[in-house]
């Protein structure tokens, strides 16, 4: 009797196993959208976080969690977090002091102690969100500063490279010690933290409006250059120093960790009149000494985020016209993820939410552009004029994978091992999967097909785990499951499938 029961159980298990291991053509699976969906988290002047300099540690953490949960709800897949607004640190550093924007006093650590960067990296990765860190390479003091400068601030430890410019302090880009110091700070973070990207914005030489049009006070290094036989014009000499820093920035980050993405978000117009018909009263090439086109042409970035902070209908600064021009300048085929002035919704610019939605659509319509970075996160946490809801229910309704960067790695995650188990008298089937390779998994893509229905998909954060599972009721409508792994470079591996 027992022998017959065991034989029956074995037969059922064998039949079930045969059904579950059948294969099909992967071409019937839905194609997962590839789009960089991000927002800047500005800490300078407490624009986005923390909202005040007097918050407790727990209040600061709660605000970060709210930012992250809002990002998940609206299907963002990355964030750009400012950690060095003025030669200070919103993380534990032996090179620069704690930021006054964090604790109210430069050099003062959080109490109770925590490391905000470590915290947001861990919480971001739990949610499947990339965390990029944003540095200001030259600004040493901002006009919103209120307290005393800490004794270990660069203006105290290396005063010879710091210049007063209007109400700002600025590292002199022409000083070699400036380059070494800023690169040391950046590489220290890349070395110690599991960041997904490093990011610079548009601040190279300062905007002349900061000092009523005065020339930058770099007479000392300029005279040294001339005394050494230098022949360049002063403007070209300044640009050459910024170019040197940008090239070294890319090269040195790649030496430290080839998979960390390098991004820059320059002013959105390279020069007035380029492309033809474009007009602006500002020229970053001659004022910031930033030859942004050169950096993109040379491929000294992995992603390019020109700040296209004008509406689509602007005749002389048209969003799609400018974006198309930058795409055409992308000789090395890097990612083009333009920046959008999303805070103008409900702000001084009185933009309507539809402007941002239409800019996202316009980006999608331009081949060679594959995402957006919104300035800034506060517009989403405040849900200005319902913008967050409109994005979540509209253009961001379905989750997307970050576009892969094949020039950083040619590895492909291994096919997961997919298993299923249902006890003979059980009410549920447990479907489990596990990584079968050595690659770290960022996300699992879980595909499900309903009986007589279409496929759908879900992105599941791996959160450091090498396996996952789900349970299906005995009377499930799920006809088939497929699972694939996505690595930290955004590459999706082959799927494993099971039918029911």
PDB file of N, CA and C in Angstrom, residues 151-213:
ATOM      1  N   UNK A 151      38.457  74.671  11.256  1.00  0.00           N
ATOM      2  CA  UNK A 151      39.925  74.764  11.193  1.00  0.00           C
ATOM      3  C   UNK A 151      40.521  73.839  10.143  1.00  0.00           C
ATOM      4  N   UNK A 152      39.799  72.765   9.781  1.00  0.00           N
ATOM      5  CA  UNK A 152      40.312  71.841   8.769  1.00  0.00           C
ATOM      6  C   UNK A 152      39.707  72.095   7.391  1.00  0.00           C
ATOM      7  N   UNK A 153      39.077  73.255   7.201  1.00  0.00           N
ATOM      8  CA  UNK A 153      38.581  73.628   5.879  1.00  0.00           C
ATOM      9  C   UNK A 153      39.758  74.063   5.015  1.00  0.00           C
ATOM     10  N   UNK A 154      39.634  73.847   3.718  1.00  0.00           N
ATOM     11  CA  UNK A 154      40.740  74.127   2.804  1.00  0.00           C
ATOM     12  C   UNK A 154      41.172  75.594   2.851  1.00  0.00           C
ATOM     13  N   UNK A 155      40.252  76.495   3.171  1.00  0.00           N
ATOM     14  CA  UNK A 155      40.630  77.910   3.259  1.00  0.00           C
ATOM     15  C   UNK A 155      41.577  78.175   4.417  1.00  0.00           C
ATOM     16  N   UNK A 156      41.618  77.245   5.389  1.00  0.00           N
ATOM     17  CA  UNK A 156      42.550  77.354   6.513  1.00  0.00           C
ATOM     18  C   UNK A 156      43.808  76.516   6.291  1.00  0.00           C
ATOM     19  N   UNK A 157      43.624  75.324   5.709  1.00  0.00           N
ATOM     20  CA  UNK A 157      44.760  74.412   5.563  1.00  0.00           C
ATOM     21  C   UNK A 157      45.579  74.673   4.303  1.00  0.00           C
ATOM     22  N   UNK A 158      44.929  75.226   3.246  1.00  0.00           N
ATOM     23  CA  UNK A 158      45.631  75.501   1.989  1.00  0.00           C
ATOM     24  C   UNK A 158      45.196  76.867   1.450  1.00  0.00           C
ATOM     25  N   UNK A 159      45.420  77.922   2.218  1.00  0.00           N
ATOM     26  CA  UNK A 159      44.916  79.241   1.808  1.00  0.00           C
ATOM     27  C   UNK A 159      45.497  79.737   0.494  1.00  0.00           C
ATOM     28  N   UNK A 160      46.642  79.210   0.089  1.00  0.00           N
ATOM     29  CA  UNK A 160      47.277  79.679  -1.135  1.00  0.00           C
ATOM     30  C   UNK A 160      46.527  79.342  -2.401  1.00  0.00           C
ATOM     31  N   UNK A 161      45.567  78.413  -2.345  1.00  0.00           N
ATOM     32  CA  UNK A 161      44.815  78.051  -3.553  1.00  0.00           C
ATOM     33  C   UNK A 161      43.384  78.575  -3.515  1.00  0.00           C
ATOM     34  N   UNK A 162      43.034  79.328  -2.480  1.00  0.00           N
ATOM     35  CA  UNK A 162      41.667  79.823  -2.308  1.00  0.00           C
ATOM     36  C   UNK A 162      41.614  81.304  -2.667  1.00  0.00           C
ATOM     37  N   UNK A 163      40.616  81.679  -3.462  1.00  0.00           N
ATOM     38  CA  UNK A 163      40.440  83.072  -3.872  1.00  0.00           C
ATOM     39  C   UNK A 163      39.079  83.595  -3.389  1.00  0.00           C
ATOM     40  N   UNK A 164      39.065  84.859  -2.996  1.00  0.00           N
ATOM     41  CA  UNK A 164      37.800  85.537  -2.710  1.00  0.00           C
ATOM     42  C   UNK A 164      37.235  86.062  -4.023  1.00  0.00           C
ATOM     43  N   UNK A 165      35.948  85.780  -4.236  1.00  0.00           N
ATOM     44  CA  UNK A 165      35.290  86.264  -5.453  1.00  0.00           C
ATOM     45  C   UNK A 165      33.883  86.700  -5.073  1.00  0.00           C
ATOM     46  N   UNK A 166      33.667  87.996  -5.003  1.00  0.00           N
ATOM     47  CA  UNK A 166      32.412  88.494  -4.469  1.00  0.00           C
ATOM     48  C   UNK A 166      32.258  88.014  -3.034  1.00  0.00           C
ATOM     49  N   UNK A 167      31.123  87.415  -2.731  1.00  0.00           N
ATOM     50  CA  UNK A 167      30.879  86.880  -1.394  1.00  0.00           C
ATOM     51  C   UNK A 167      31.196  85.390  -1.310  1.00  0.00           C
ATOM     52  N   UNK A 168      31.842  84.855  -2.327  1.00  0.00           N
ATOM     53  CA  UNK A 168      32.194  83.439  -2.383  1.00  0.00           C
ATOM     54  C   UNK A 168      33.681  83.248  -2.097  1.00  0.00           C
ATOM     55  N   UNK A 169      34.019  82.018  -1.703  1.00  0.00           N
ATOM     56  CA  UNK A 169      35.397  81.545  -1.751  1.00  0.00           C
ATOM     57  C   UNK A 169      35.465  80.487  -2.839  1.00  0.00           C
ATOM     58  N   UNK A 170      36.561  80.474  -3.607  1.00  0.00           N
ATOM     59  CA  UNK A 170      36.669  79.595  -4.772  1.00  0.00           C
ATOM     60  C   UNK A 170      38.086  79.050  -4.867  1.00  0.00           C
ATOM     61  N   UNK A 171      38.195  77.749  -5.090  1.00  0.00           N
ATOM     62  CA  UNK A 171      39.510  77.182  -5.372  1.00  0.00           C
ATOM     63  C   UNK A 171      39.959  77.642  -6.755  1.00  0.00           C
ATOM     64  N   UNK A 172      41.215  77.988  -6.870  1.00  0.00           N
ATOM     65  CA  UNK A 172      41.742  78.458  -8.147  1.00  0.00           C
ATOM     66  C   UNK A 172      41.969  77.261  -9.070  1.00  0.00           C
ATOM     67  N   UNK A 173      41.195  77.151 -10.164  1.00  0.00           N
ATOM     68  CA  UNK A 173      41.345  75.995 -11.058  1.00  0.00           C
ATOM     69  C   UNK A 173      42.722  75.874 -11.694  1.00  0.00           C
ATOM     70  N   UNK A 174      43.497  76.962 -11.724  1.00  0.00           N
ATOM     71  CA  UNK A 174      44.814  76.920 -12.363  1.00  0.00           C
ATOM     72  C   UNK A 174      45.909  76.410 -11.445  1.00  0.00           C
ATOM     73  N   UNK A 175      45.598  76.172 -10.191  1.00  0.00           N
ATOM     74  CA  UNK A 175      46.590  75.661  -9.247  1.00  0.00           C
ATOM     75  C   UNK A 175      46.577  74.129  -9.257  1.00  0.00           C
ATOM     76  N   UNK A 176      47.739  73.536  -9.422  1.00  0.00           N
ATOM     77  CA  UNK A 176      47.840  72.076  -9.414  1.00  0.00           C
ATOM     78  C   UNK A 176      47.340  71.498  -8.098  1.00  0.00           C
ATOM     79  N   UNK A 177      47.583  72.190  -6.995  1.00  0.00           N
ATOM     80  CA  UNK A 177      47.131  71.703  -5.695  1.00  0.00           C
ATOM     81  C   UNK A 177      45.610  71.657  -5.615  1.00  0.00           C
ATOM     82  N   UNK A 178      44.923  72.546  -6.320  1.00  0.00           N
ATOM     83  CA  UNK A 178      43.457  72.492  -6.399  1.00  0.00           C
ATOM     84  C   UNK A 178      43.012  71.184  -7.037  1.00  0.00           C
ATOM     85  N   UNK A 179      43.621  70.850  -8.156  1.00  0.00           N
ATOM     86  CA  UNK A 179      43.240  69.628  -8.860  1.00  0.00           C
ATOM     87  C   UNK A 179      43.504  68.404  -7.994  1.00  0.00           C
ATOM     88  N   UNK A 180      44.678  68.351  -7.387  1.00  0.00           N
ATOM     89  CA  UNK A 180      45.022  67.186  -6.561  1.00  0.00           C
ATOM     90  C   UNK A 180      44.070  67.055  -5.377  1.00  0.00           C
ATOM     91  N   UNK A 181      43.772  68.181  -4.743  1.00  0.00           N
ATOM     92  CA  UNK A 181      42.909  68.129  -3.565  1.00  0.00           C
ATOM     93  C   UNK A 181      41.503  67.648  -3.931  1.00  0.00           C
ATOM     94  N   UNK A 182      40.905  68.231  -4.958  1.00  0.00           N
ATOM     95  CA  UNK A 182      39.547  67.837  -5.329  1.00  0.00           C
ATOM     96  C   UNK A 182      39.501  66.396  -5.824  1.00  0.00           C
ATOM     97  N   UNK A 183      40.497  65.983  -6.590  1.00  0.00           N
ATOM     98  CA  UNK A 183      40.528  64.592  -7.052  1.00  0.00           C
ATOM     99  C   UNK A 183      40.731  63.633  -5.888  1.00  0.00           C
ATOM    100  N   UNK A 184      41.552  63.998  -4.921  1.00  0.00           N
ATOM    101  CA  UNK A 184      41.728  63.148  -3.737  1.00  0.00           C
ATOM    102  C   UNK A 184      40.405  62.962  -3.002  1.00  0.00           C
ATOM    103  N   UNK A 185      39.631  64.036  -2.881  1.00  0.00           N
ATOM    104  CA  UNK A 185      38.332  63.959  -2.204  1.00  0.00           C
ATOM    105  C   UNK A 185      37.397  63.017  -2.960  1.00  0.00           C
ATOM    106  N   UNK A 186      37.329  63.176  -4.270  1.00  0.00           N
ATOM    107  CA  UNK A 186      36.431  62.345  -5.077  1.00  0.00           C
ATOM    108  C   UNK A 186      36.852  60.880  -5.029  1.00  0.00           C
ATOM    109  N   UNK A 187      38.131  60.613  -5.202  1.00  0.00           N
ATOM    110  CA  UNK A 187      38.609  59.227  -5.229  1.00  0.00           C
ATOM    111  C   UNK A 187      38.476  58.562  -3.868  1.00  0.00           C
ATOM    112  N   UNK A 188      38.585  59.325  -2.805  1.00  0.00           N
ATOM    113  CA  UNK A 188      38.372  58.784  -1.463  1.00  0.00           C
ATOM    114  C   UNK A 188      36.963  58.228  -1.329  1.00  0.00           C
ATOM    115  N   UNK A 189      35.983  58.934  -1.878  1.00  0.00           N
ATOM    116  CA  UNK A 189      34.595  58.459  -1.827  1.00  0.00           C
ATOM    117  C   UNK A 189      34.421  57.226  -2.707  1.00  0.00           C
ATOM    118  N   UNK A 190      34.962  57.257  -3.911  1.00  0.00           N
ATOM    119  CA  UNK A 190      34.849  56.104  -4.814  1.00  0.00           C
ATOM    120  C   UNK A 190      35.474  54.866  -4.184  1.00  0.00           C
ATOM    121  N   UNK A 191      36.543  55.077  -3.438  1.00  0.00           N
ATOM    122  CA  UNK A 191      37.266  53.970  -2.815  1.00  0.00           C
ATOM    123  C   UNK A 191      36.499  53.374  -1.632  1.00  0.00           C
ATOM    124  N   UNK A 192      35.821  54.203  -0.862  1.00  0.00           N
ATOM    125  CA  UNK A 192      35.253  53.754   0.416  1.00  0.00           C
ATOM    126  C   UNK A 192      33.760  53.451   0.387  1.00  0.00           C
ATOM    127  N   UNK A 193      33.056  53.945  -0.614  1.00  0.00           N
ATOM    128  CA  UNK A 193      31.599  53.793  -0.636  1.00  0.00           C
ATOM    129  C   UNK A 193      31.151  53.096  -1.918  1.00  0.00           C
ATOM    130  N   UNK A 194      30.048  52.384  -1.836  1.00  0.00           N
ATOM    131  CA  UNK A 194      29.508  51.657  -2.983  1.00  0.00           C
ATOM    132  C   UNK A 194      28.605  52.570  -3.809  1.00  0.00           C
ATOM    133  N   UNK A 195      29.198  53.626  -4.356  1.00  0.00           N
ATOM    134  CA  UNK A 195      28.428  54.561  -5.171  1.00  0.00           C
ATOM    135  C   UNK A 195      28.319  54.021  -6.594  1.00  0.00           C
ATOM    136  N   UNK A 196      27.256  54.407  -7.270  1.00  0.00           N
ATOM    137  CA  UNK A 196      27.035  53.962  -8.645  1.00  0.00           C
ATOM    138  C   UNK A 196      27.545  54.965  -9.670  1.00  0.00           C
ATOM    139  N   UNK A 197      27.715  56.211  -9.243  1.00  0.00           N
ATOM    140  CA  UNK A 197      28.197  57.230 -10.160  1.00  0.00           C
ATOM    141  C   UNK A 197      28.752  58.422  -9.410  1.00  0.00           C
ATOM    142  N   UNK A 198      29.574  59.203 -10.109  1.00  0.00           N
ATOM    143  CA  UNK A 198      30.093  60.471  -9.582  1.00  0.00           C
ATOM    144  C   UNK A 198      29.721  61.558 -10.578  1.00  0.00           C
ATOM    145  N   UNK A 199      29.470  62.757 -10.073  1.00  0.00           N
ATOM    146  CA  UNK A 199      28.780  63.764 -10.866  1.00  0.00           C
ATOM    147  C   UNK A 199      29.323  65.154 -10.556  1.00  0.00           C
ATOM    148  N   UNK A 200      29.583  65.936 -11.594  1.00  0.00           N
ATOM    149  CA  UNK A 200      29.919  67.349 -11.474  1.00  0.00           C
ATOM    150  C   UNK A 200      28.822  68.169 -12.134  1.00  0.00           C
ATOM    151  N   UNK A 201      28.593  69.394 -11.623  1.00  0.00           N
ATOM    152  CA  UNK A 201      27.592  70.249 -12.252  1.00  0.00           C
ATOM    153  C   UNK A 201      28.269  71.318 -13.114  1.00  0.00           C
ATOM    154  N   UNK A 202      27.671  72.494 -13.219  1.00  0.00           N
ATOM    155  CA  UNK A 202      28.134  73.512 -14.162  1.00  0.00           C
ATOM    156  C   UNK A 202      29.106  74.513 -13.561  1.00  0.00           C
ATOM    157  N   UNK A 203      29.485  74.341 -12.293  1.00  0.00           N
ATOM    158  CA  UNK A 203      30.338  75.332 -11.632  1.00  0.00           C
ATOM    159  C   UNK A 203      31.819  74.984 -11.809  1.00  0.00           C
ATOM    160  N   UNK A 204      32.473  75.673 -12.749  1.00  0.00           N
ATOM    161  CA  UNK A 204      33.908  75.526 -12.951  1.00  0.00           C
ATOM    162  C   UNK A 204      34.548  76.840 -12.489  1.00  0.00           C
ATOM    163  N   UNK A 205      34.980  77.724 -13.367  1.00  0.00           N
ATOM    164  CA  UNK A 205      35.230  79.085 -12.900  1.00  0.00           C
ATOM    165  C   UNK A 205      33.869  79.676 -12.510  1.00  0.00           C
ATOM    166  N   UNK A 206      33.829  80.607 -11.570  1.00  0.00           N
ATOM    167  CA  UNK A 206      32.537  81.110 -11.093  1.00  0.00           C
ATOM    168  C   UNK A 206      31.842  81.999 -12.120  1.00  0.00           C
ATOM    169  N   UNK A 207      30.526  82.064 -12.005  1.00  0.00           N
ATOM    170  CA  UNK A 207      29.753  83.005 -12.809  1.00  0.00           C
ATOM    171  C   UNK A 207      30.188  84.432 -12.458  1.00  0.00           C
ATOM    172  N   UNK A 208      30.414  85.257 -13.480  1.00  0.00           N
ATOM    173  CA  UNK A 208      30.909  86.613 -13.241  1.00  0.00           C
ATOM    174  C   UNK A 208      29.902  87.474 -12.484  1.00  0.00           C
ATOM    175  N   UNK A 209      28.634  87.108 -12.530  1.00  0.00           N
ATOM    176  CA  UNK A 209      27.618  87.865 -11.798  1.00  0.00           C
ATOM    177  C   UNK A 209      27.853  87.811 -10.294  1.00  0.00           C
ATOM    178  N   UNK A 210      28.623  86.817  -9.823  1.00  0.00           N
ATOM    179  CA  UNK A 210      28.909  86.716  -8.392  1.00  0.00           C
ATOM    180  C   UNK A 210      29.746  87.893  -7.886  1.00  0.00           C
ATOM    181  N   UNK A 211      30.464  88.557  -8.792  1.00  0.00           N
ATOM    182  CA  UNK A 211      31.339  89.663  -8.379  1.00  0.00           C
ATOM    183  C   UNK A 211      31.183  90.854  -9.316  1.00  0.00           C
ATOM    184  N   UNK A 212      29.938  91.070  -9.775  1.00  0.00           N
ATOM    185  CA  UNK A 212      29.633  92.232 -10.629  1.00  0.00           C
ATOM    186  C   UNK A 212      30.532  92.310 -11.858  1.00  0.00           C
ATOM    187  N   UNK A 213      30.844  91.139 -12.427  1.00  0.00           N
ATOM    188  CA  UNK A 213      31.606  91.093 -13.672  1.00  0.00           C
ATOM    189  C   UNK A 213      33.109  91.178 -13.522  1.00  0.00           C
TER     190      UNK A 213
END
